Coordinates of C-alpha atoms in Angstrom, one line a residue:
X29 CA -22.3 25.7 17.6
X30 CA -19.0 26.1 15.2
X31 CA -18.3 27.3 11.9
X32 CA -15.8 25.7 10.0
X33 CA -12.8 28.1 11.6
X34 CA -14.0 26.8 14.7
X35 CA -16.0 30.3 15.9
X36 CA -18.9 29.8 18.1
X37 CA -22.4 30.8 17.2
X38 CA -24.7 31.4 19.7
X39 CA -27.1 33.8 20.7
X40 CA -29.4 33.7 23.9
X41 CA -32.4 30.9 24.3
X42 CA -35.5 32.2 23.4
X43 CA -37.4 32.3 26.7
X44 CA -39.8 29.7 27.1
X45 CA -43.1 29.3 26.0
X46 CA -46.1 28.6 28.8
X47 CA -47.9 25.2 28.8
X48 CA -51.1 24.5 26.9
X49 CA -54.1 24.6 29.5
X50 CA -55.4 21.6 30.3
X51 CA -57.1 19.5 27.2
X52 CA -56.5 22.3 25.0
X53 CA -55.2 21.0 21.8
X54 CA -52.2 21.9 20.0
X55 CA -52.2 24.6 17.1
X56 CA -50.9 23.3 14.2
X57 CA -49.4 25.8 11.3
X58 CA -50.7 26.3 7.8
X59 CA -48.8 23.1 5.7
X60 CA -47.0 25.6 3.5
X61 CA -45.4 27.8 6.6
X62 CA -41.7 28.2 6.4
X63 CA -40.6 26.8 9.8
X64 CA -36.4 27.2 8.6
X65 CA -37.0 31.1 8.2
X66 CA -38.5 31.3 11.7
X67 CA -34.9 30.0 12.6
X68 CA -33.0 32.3 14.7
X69 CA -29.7 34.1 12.7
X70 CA -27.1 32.2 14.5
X71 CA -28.5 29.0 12.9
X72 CA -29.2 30.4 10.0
X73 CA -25.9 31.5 9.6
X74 CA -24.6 28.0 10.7
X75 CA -26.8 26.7 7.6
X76 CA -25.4 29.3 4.9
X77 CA -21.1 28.5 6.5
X78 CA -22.2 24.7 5.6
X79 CA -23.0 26.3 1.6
X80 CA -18.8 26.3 1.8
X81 CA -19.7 29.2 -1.1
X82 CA -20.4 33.0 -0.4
X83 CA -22.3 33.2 -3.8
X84 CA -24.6 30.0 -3.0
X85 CA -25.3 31.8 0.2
X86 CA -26.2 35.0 -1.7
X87 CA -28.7 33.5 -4.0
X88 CA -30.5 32.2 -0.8
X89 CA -31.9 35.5 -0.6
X90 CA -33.9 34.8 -3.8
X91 CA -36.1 32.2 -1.8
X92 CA -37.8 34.7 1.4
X93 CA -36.9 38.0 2.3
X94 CA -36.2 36.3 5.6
X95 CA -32.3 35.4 4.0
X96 CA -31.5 39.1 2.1
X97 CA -28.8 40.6 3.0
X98 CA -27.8 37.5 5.9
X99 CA -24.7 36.3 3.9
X100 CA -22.9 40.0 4.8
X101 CA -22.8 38.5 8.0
X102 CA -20.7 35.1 7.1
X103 CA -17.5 35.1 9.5
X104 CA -16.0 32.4 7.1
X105 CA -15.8 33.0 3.5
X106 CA -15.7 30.9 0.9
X107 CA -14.9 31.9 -3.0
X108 CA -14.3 29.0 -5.1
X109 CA -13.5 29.3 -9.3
X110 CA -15.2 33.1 -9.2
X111 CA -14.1 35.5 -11.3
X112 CA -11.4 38.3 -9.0
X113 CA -14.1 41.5 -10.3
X114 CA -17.0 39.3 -8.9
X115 CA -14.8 38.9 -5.3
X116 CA -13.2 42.1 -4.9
X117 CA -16.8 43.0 -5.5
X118 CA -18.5 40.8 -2.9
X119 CA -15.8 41.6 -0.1
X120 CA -16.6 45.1 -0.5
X121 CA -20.3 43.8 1.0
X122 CA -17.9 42.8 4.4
X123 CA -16.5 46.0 5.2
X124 CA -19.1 46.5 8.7
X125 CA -18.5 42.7 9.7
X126 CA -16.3 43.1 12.9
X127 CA -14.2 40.1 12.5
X128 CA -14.3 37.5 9.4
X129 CA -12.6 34.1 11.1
X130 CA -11.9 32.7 7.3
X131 CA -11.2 34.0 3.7
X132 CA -10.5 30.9 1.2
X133 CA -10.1 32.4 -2.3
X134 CA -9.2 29.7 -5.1
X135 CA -9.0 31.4 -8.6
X136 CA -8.4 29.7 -12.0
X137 CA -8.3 32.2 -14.6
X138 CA -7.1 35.9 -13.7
X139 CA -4.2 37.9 -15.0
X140 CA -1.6 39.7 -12.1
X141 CA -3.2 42.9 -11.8
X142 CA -6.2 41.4 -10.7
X143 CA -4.7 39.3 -8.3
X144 CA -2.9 42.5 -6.6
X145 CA -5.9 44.5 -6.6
X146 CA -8.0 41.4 -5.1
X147 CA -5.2 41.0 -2.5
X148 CA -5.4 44.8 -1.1
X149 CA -9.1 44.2 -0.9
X150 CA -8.4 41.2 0.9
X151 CA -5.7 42.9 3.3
X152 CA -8.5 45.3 4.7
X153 CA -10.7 43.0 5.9
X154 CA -7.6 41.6 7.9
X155 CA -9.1 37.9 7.9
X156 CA -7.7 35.7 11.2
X157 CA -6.9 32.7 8.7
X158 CA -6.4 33.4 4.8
X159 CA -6.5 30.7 2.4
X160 CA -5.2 32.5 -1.3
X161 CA -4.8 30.4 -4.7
X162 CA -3.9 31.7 -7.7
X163 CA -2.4 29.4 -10.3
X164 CA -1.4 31.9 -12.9
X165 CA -0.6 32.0 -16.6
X166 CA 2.2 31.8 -18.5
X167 CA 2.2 35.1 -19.6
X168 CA 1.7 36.2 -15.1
X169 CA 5.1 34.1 -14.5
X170 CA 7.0 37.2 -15.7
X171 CA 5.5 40.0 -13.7
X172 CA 5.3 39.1 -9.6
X173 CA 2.9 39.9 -7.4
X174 CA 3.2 42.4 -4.2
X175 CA 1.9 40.9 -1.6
X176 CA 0.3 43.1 1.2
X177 CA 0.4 42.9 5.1
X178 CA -1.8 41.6 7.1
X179 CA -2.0 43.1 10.0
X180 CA -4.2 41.0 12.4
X181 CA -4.5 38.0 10.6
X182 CA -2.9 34.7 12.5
X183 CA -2.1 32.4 9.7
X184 CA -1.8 32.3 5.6
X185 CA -1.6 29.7 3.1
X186 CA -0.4 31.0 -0.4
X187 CA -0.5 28.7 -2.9
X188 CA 0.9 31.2 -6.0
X189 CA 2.6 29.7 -9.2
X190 CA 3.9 32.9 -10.2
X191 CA 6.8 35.1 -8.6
X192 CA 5.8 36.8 -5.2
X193 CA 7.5 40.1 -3.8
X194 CA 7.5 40.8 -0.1
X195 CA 5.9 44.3 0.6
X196 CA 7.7 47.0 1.4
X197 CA 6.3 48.9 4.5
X198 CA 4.7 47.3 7.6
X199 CA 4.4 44.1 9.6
X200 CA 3.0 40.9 10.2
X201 CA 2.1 42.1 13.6
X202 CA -0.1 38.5 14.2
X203 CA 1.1 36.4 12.0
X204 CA 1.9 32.6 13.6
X205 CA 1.8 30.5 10.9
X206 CA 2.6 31.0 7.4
X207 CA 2.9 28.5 4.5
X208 CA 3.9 29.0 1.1
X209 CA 3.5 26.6 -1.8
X210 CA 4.9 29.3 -4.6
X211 CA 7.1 29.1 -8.2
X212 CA 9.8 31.8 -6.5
X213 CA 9.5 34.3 -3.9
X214 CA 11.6 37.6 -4.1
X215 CA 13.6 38.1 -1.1
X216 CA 12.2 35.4 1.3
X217 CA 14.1 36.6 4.3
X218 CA 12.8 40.0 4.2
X219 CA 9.2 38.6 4.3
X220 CA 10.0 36.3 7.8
X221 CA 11.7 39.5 9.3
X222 CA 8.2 41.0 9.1
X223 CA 7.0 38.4 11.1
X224 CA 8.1 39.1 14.6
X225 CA 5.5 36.4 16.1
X226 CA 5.8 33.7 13.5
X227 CA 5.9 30.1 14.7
X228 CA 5.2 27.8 12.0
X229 CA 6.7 28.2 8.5
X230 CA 6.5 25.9 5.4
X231 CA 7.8 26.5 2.4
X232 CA 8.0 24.5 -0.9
X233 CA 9.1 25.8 -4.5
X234 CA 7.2 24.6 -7.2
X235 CA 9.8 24.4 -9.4
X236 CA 13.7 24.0 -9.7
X237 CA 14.9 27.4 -8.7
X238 CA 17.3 27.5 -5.5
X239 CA 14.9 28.2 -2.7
X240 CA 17.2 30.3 -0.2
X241 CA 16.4 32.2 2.7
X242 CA 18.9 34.7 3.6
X243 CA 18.0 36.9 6.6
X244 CA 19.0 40.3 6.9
X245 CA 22.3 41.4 8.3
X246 CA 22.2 40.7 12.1
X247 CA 18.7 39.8 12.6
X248 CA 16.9 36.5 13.9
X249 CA 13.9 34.6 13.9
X250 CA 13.1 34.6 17.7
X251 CA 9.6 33.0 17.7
X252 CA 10.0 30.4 15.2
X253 CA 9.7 26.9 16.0
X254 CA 8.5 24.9 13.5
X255 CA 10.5 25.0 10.1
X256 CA 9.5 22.8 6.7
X257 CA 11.2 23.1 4.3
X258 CA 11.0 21.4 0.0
X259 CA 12.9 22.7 -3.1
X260 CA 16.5 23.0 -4.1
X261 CA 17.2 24.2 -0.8
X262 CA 20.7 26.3 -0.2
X263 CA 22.5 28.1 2.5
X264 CA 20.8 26.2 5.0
X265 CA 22.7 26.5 7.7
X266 CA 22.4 30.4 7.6
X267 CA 18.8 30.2 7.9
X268 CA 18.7 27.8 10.8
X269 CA 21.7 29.4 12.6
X270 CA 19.0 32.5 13.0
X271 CA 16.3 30.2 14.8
X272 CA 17.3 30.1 18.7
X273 CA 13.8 28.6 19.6
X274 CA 13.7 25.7 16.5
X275 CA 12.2 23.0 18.2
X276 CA 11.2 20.6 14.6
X277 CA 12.6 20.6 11.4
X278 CA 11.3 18.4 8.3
X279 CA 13.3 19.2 4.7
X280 CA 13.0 17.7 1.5
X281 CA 15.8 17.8 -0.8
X282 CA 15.0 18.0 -4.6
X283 CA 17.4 18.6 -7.3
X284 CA 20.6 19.7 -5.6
X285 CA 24.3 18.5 -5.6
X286 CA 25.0 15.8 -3.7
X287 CA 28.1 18.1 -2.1
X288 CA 25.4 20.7 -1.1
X289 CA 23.2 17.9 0.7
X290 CA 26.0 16.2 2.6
X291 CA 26.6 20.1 4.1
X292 CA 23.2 20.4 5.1
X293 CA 22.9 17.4 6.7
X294 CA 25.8 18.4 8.5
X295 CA 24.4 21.6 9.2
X296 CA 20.9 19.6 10.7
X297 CA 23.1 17.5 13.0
X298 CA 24.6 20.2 14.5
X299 CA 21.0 21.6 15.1
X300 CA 19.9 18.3 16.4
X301 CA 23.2 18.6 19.4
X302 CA 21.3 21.7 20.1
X303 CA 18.0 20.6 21.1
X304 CA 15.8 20.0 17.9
X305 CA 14.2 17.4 16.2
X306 CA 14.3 16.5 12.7
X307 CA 10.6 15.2 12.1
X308 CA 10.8 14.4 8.5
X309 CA 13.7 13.8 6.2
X310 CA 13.0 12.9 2.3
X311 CA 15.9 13.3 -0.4
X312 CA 14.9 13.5 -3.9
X313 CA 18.1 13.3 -6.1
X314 CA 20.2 12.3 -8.8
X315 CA 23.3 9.7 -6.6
X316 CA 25.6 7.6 -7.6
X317 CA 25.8 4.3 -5.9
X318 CA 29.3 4.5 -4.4
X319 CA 27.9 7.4 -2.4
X320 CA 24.4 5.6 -1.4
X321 CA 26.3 4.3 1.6
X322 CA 27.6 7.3 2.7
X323 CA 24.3 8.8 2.5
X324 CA 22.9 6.2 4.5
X325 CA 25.1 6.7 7.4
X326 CA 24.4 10.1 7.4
X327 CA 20.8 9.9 7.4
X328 CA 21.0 7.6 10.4
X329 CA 23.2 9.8 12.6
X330 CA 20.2 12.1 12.3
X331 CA 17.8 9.3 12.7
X332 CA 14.4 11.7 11.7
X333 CA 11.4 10.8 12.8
X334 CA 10.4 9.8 9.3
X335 CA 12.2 9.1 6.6
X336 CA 11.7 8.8 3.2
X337 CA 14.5 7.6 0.2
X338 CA 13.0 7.6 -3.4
X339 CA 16.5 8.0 -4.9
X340 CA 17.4 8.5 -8.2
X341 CA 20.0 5.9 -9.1
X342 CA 23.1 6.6 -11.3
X343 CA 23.0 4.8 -14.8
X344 CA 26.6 4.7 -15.2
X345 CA 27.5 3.1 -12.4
X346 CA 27.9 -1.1 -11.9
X347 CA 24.4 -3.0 -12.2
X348 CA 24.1 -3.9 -8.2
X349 CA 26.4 -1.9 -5.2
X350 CA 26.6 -3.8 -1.9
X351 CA 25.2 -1.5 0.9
X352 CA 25.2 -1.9 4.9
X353 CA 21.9 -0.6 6.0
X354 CA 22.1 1.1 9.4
X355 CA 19.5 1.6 12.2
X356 CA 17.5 4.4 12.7
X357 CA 16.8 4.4 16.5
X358 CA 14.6 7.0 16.8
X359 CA 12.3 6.4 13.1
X360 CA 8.9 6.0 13.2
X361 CA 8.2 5.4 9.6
X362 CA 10.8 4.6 6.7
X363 CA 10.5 4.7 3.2
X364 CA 12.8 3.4 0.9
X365 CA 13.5 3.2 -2.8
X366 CA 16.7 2.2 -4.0
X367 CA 16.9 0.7 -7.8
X368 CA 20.2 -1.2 -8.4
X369 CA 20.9 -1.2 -4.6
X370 CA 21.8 -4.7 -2.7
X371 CA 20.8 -3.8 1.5
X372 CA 23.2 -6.9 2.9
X373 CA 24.6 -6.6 6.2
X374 CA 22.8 -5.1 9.1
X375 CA 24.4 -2.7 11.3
X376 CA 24.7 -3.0 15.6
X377 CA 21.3 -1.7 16.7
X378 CA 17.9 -2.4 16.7
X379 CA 14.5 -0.4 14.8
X380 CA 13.6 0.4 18.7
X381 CA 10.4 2.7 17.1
X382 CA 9.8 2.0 14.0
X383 CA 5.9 1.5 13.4
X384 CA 6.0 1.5 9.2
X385 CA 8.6 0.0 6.8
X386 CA 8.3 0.1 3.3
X387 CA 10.9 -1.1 1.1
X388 CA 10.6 -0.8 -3.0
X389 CA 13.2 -2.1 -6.0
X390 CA 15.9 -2.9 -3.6
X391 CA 17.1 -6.2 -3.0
X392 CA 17.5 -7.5 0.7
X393 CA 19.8 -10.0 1.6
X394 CA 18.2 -11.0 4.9
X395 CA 14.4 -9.9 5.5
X396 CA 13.9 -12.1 8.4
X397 CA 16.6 -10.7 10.5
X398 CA 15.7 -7.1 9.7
X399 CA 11.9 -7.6 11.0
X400 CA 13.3 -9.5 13.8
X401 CA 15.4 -5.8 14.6
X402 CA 11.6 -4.1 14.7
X403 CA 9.6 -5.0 17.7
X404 CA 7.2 -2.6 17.2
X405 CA 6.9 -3.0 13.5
X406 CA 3.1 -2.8 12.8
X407 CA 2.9 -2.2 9.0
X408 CA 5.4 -3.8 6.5
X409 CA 5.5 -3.7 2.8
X410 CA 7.8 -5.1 0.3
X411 CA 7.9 -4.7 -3.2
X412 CA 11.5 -6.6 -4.3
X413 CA 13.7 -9.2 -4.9
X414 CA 15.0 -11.5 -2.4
X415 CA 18.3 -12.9 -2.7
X416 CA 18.1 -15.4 -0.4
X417 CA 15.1 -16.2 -2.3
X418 CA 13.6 -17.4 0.7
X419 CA 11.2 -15.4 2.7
X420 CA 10.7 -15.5 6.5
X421 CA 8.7 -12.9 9.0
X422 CA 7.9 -13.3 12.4
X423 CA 6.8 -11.1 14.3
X424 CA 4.9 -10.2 17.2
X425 CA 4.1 -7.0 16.9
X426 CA 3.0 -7.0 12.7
X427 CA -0.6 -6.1 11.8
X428 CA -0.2 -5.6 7.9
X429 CA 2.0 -7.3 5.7
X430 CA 2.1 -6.6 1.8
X431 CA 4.7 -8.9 0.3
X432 CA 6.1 -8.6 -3.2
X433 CA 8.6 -10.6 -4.8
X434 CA 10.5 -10.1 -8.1
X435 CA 12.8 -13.0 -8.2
X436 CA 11.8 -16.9 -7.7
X437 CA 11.1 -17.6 -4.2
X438 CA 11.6 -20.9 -3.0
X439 CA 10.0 -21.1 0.7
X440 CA 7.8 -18.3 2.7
X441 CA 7.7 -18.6 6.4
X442 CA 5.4 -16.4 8.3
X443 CA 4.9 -16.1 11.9
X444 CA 2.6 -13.2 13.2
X445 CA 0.2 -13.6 16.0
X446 CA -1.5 -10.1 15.5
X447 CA -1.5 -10.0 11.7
X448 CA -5.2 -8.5 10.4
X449 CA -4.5 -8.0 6.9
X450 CA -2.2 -10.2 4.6
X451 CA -1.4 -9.2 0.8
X452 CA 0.8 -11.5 -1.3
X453 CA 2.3 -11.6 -4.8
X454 CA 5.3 -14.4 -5.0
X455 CA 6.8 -16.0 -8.0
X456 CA 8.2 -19.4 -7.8
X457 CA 8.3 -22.8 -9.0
X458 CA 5.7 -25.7 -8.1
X459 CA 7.3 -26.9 -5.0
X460 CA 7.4 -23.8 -3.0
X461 CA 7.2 -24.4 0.7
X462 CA 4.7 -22.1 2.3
X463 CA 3.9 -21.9 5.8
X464 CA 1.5 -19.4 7.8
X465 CA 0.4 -18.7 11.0
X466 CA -2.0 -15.7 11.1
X467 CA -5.3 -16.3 13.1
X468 CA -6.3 -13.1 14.0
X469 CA -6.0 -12.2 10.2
X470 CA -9.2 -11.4 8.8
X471 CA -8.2 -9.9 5.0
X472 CA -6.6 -11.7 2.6
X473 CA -5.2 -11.8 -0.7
X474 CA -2.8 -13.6 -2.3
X475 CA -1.5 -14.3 -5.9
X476 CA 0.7 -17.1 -7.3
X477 CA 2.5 -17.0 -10.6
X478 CA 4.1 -20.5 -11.6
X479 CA 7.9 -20.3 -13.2
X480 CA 9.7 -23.1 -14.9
X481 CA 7.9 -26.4 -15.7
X482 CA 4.3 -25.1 -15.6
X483 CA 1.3 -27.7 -14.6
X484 CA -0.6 -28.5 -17.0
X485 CA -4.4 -29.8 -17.1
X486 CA -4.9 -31.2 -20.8
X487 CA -4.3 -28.3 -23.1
X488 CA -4.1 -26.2 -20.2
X489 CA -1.3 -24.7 -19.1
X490 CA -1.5 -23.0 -14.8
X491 CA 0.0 -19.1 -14.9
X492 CA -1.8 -17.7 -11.9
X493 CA -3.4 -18.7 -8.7
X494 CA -5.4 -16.0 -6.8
X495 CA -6.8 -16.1 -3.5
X496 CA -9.2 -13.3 -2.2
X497 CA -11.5 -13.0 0.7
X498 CA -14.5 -11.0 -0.4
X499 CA -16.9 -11.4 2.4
X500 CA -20.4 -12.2 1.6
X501 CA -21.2 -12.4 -2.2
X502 CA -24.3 -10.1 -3.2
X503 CA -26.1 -9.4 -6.6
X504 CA -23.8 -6.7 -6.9
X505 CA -20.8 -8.8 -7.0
X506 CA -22.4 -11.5 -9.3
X507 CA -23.0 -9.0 -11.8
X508 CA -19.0 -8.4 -12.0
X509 CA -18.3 -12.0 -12.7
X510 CA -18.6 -13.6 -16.2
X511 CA -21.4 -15.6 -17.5
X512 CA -20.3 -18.9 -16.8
X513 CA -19.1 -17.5 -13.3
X514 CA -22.4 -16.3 -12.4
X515 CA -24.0 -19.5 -13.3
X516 CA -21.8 -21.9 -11.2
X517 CA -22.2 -19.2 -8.4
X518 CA -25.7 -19.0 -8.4
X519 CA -26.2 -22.5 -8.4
X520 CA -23.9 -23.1 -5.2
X521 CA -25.6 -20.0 -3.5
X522 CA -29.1 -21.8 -3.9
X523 CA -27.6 -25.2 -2.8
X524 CA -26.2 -23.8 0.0
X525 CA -29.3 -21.6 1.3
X526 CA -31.4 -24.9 0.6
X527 CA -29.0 -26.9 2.7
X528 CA -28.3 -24.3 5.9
X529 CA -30.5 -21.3 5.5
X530 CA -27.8 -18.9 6.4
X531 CA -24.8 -18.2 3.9
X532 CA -21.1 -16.6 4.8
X533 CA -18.8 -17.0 2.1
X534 CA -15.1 -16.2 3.2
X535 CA -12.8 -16.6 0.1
X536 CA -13.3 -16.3 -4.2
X537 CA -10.7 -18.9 -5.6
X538 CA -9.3 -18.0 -9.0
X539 CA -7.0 -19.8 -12.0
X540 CA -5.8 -18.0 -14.5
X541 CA -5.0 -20.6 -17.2
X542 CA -1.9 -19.6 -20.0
X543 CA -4.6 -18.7 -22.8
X544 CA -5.2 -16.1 -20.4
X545 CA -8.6 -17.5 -20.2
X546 CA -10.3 -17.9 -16.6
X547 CA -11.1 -21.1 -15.9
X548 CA -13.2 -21.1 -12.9
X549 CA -14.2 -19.4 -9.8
X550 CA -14.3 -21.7 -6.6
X551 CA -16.3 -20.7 -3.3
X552 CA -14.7 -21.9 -0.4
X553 CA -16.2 -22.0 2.9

């Protein structure tokens, strides 16, 4: 058996009862005898871990004597929106437990002297995995914290909204992974040269302030392998430079200069020639649209696992910018947002990995040719225009497809063998040409909004057109329609069940008339 930080329970069988003589009955215990008590501790302790709370667990003593004093034992500890007195308090009760596998503290309210006090507590008991949350106040964002060592404890997530200062004297002697999620840390390089055994770092800054790691003069990182990396991120090519083992790398950009980013993507191919790998690569900044294409290039000469684009367009410049959009060879997921940004001509190459594509207030020029460039394209989604204004996707490979269209479309071709799940939204007049071959797909949806010369049925005007597979209807989803809804559906659900006994109802039909009024709701079969 396991506790949540994966420690094993166990303690030795009981040895085994003899059997009953022959015809003797079995002794039955008074009704009210308390059968969990008789438990042995290892299962009870499994039961108190599952409380995820070390003051639950303490008020368990309040129901037999059996449970007092049992939570002391805990090897994972769990303090969730409890005052810092009331846990510096309770760890005290921990000081003879040999090794305690988990500490998760999550405060809400607390000032900064609290929080240091709570932390040296917290630094005796030496805890192999620490999980420490401290929001702060406005008035803590002014005085830091001092952060103690842990001497045997093998990984730490901080997650500290106020300014954190490295300590002073001693190491990190265990420590392999270590992730920050802070407002500012002090002297970030001094911390990670107190690590001599670190593997796995992650850091992100909270807020806008430069997040820089400078090591000390003539040192390295030697164990470090893993490195992720968010915030306004500067003199990055210092900090990798120190990392002779860096094996994976995944930065996101936020908030710097677009002269600073071009250097560190410089400074990440260089490390890629070298060996690593840049898992993920997400750059969240102000650019102008005459650089978008040089940006673009440069993302694909690293060509990161995954990739991710919300960019932050530049008002000033013309309303739409042509840009080429390479390949990424070796992307497995790519995400892209680019307002005011035409994708036209596609690059030599193909998508040779990509599994995900998701493309959002662009316009493409050519959708068709870009899926045909993905043979192993599984999940595709597509919020934008089209300036073809004609959409066609086959593929043999696709599985989702979530299509989107801001401009008038005029024809939709699709062509996927494999597809499962199909979500459309497409604008256009009343003679779009729509063709679909899906028939492994088994979710639908699909809405159609009329432009131009709308239909009209008497006074009625058509806006929308809705198509929805809902599986078999039950009460629950009758109550959800209207009145008149329910009574046309109730009436075809006992014509039906009179006519073939057994009902399976595949698609809800609904029009959306210009009053805004719904008209009806069809059943189709």
């Amino acid at each position: 058996m396991e506790t949540r930080s994966g420690r094993r329970l166990c303690s030795p069988p009981p040895p085994p009862s003899p059997p009953p003589p022959r015809g003797a009955r079995r002794r039955r215990g008074p009704p009210d005898a308390d059968l969990i008590s008789a438990l042995p501790d290892d299962i009870l302790l499994l039961v108190l871990v599952r409380l995820r709370c070390v003051c639950t667990a303490a008020r368990t003593g309040l129901l037999s004597r059996r449970w007092r004093g049992l939570w002391t034992r805990l090897p994972d500890l769990d303090f969730r929106r409890i005052a810092p007195a009331t846990v510096k308090s309770a760890l005290s009760c921990f000081a003879a437990v040999p090794v305690v596998s988990l500490l998760d503290i999550r405060i809400d309210v607390g000032h900064t002297a609290e929080t240091n006090s709570l932390l040296r507590a917290a630094a005796l008991l030496s805890p192999a995995d620490l999980y420490f949350m401290f929001p702060g106040s406005r008035e803590d964002r002014v005085t830091p914290i001092d952060l103690p060592c842990f001497h045997s404890t093998t990984s730490i997530r901080l997650v500290i909204l106020v300014p954190v200062k490295p300590p002073t004297v001693g190491e990190f002697t265990a420590l392999e992974r270590l992730t920050l999620i802070i407002g500012r840390f002090d002297d970030l390089g001094a911390l990670l040269a107190r690590c001599p055994r670190l593997r796995v770092l992650t850091v992100a800054y909270t807020g806008t302030l430069l997040l820089r790691i400078t090591p000390p003069s003539n040192s390295e990182f030697p164990a470090l392998e893993t490195v992720d990396l968010n915030g306004n991120i500067v003199d990055l090519g210092i900090f990798l430079n120190r990392c002779p083992r860096l094996h994976v790398i995944s930065v996101t950009f936020r908030g710097m200069a677009p002269s600073s980013l071009e250097a560190a993507l410089a400074t990440m191919e260089a490390m890629e020639a070298h060996g690593a790998t840049v898992s993920l690569l997400v750059i969240w900044i102000p650019i102008a649209q005459s650089d978008t294409a040089t940006l673009l290039r440069a993302a694909a000469r690293l060509s990161p696992q995954n990739l991710f684009l919300p960019l932050i367009p530049d008002t000033q410049g013309p309303e739409y910018s042509n840009v080429d959009l390479p390949c990424f060879h070796r992307a497995t997921s790519i995400k892209i947002r680019m307002p005011n940004i035409c994708l036209t001509q596609l690059l030599d190459g193909e998508f040779s990995e990509l599994k995900k594509l998701s493309l959002r207030e662009c316009i493409i020029d050519d959708l068709g040719s870009l899926v045909s460039r993905c043979p192993r394209l599984r999940v595709l989604k597509v919020k934008a225009a089209t300036s073809k204004r004609d959409i066609r996707v086959h593929s043999t490979s696709l599985q989702k497809l979530v299509l989107g269209t801001y401009t008038e479309c005029r024809s939709i071709n699709i062509v996927t063998p494999m597809l499962k799940e199909l979500e459309m939204e497409v604008h256009g007049d009343k003679d779009i040409s729509v063709f679909i071959s899906a028939p492994m797909v088994d979710k639908v949806s699909w809405r159609r909004s009329y432009t131009g010369l709308p239909i009209v049925f008497g006074f009625w005007h058509l806006q929308n057109l809705s198509l929805e597979r809902r599986g078999l209807l039950t009460d629950k989803h009758l109550q959800n329609l209207s009145s008149e809804e329910a009574v046309l559906t109730s009436k075809s659900l006992q014509n039906l069940s009179e006519r073939q006994g057994l009902l399976t109802i595949n698609y809800v039909l609904s029009v959306d008339m210009c009053a805004s009024v719904r008209l009806l709701s069809c059943l189709i079969y």
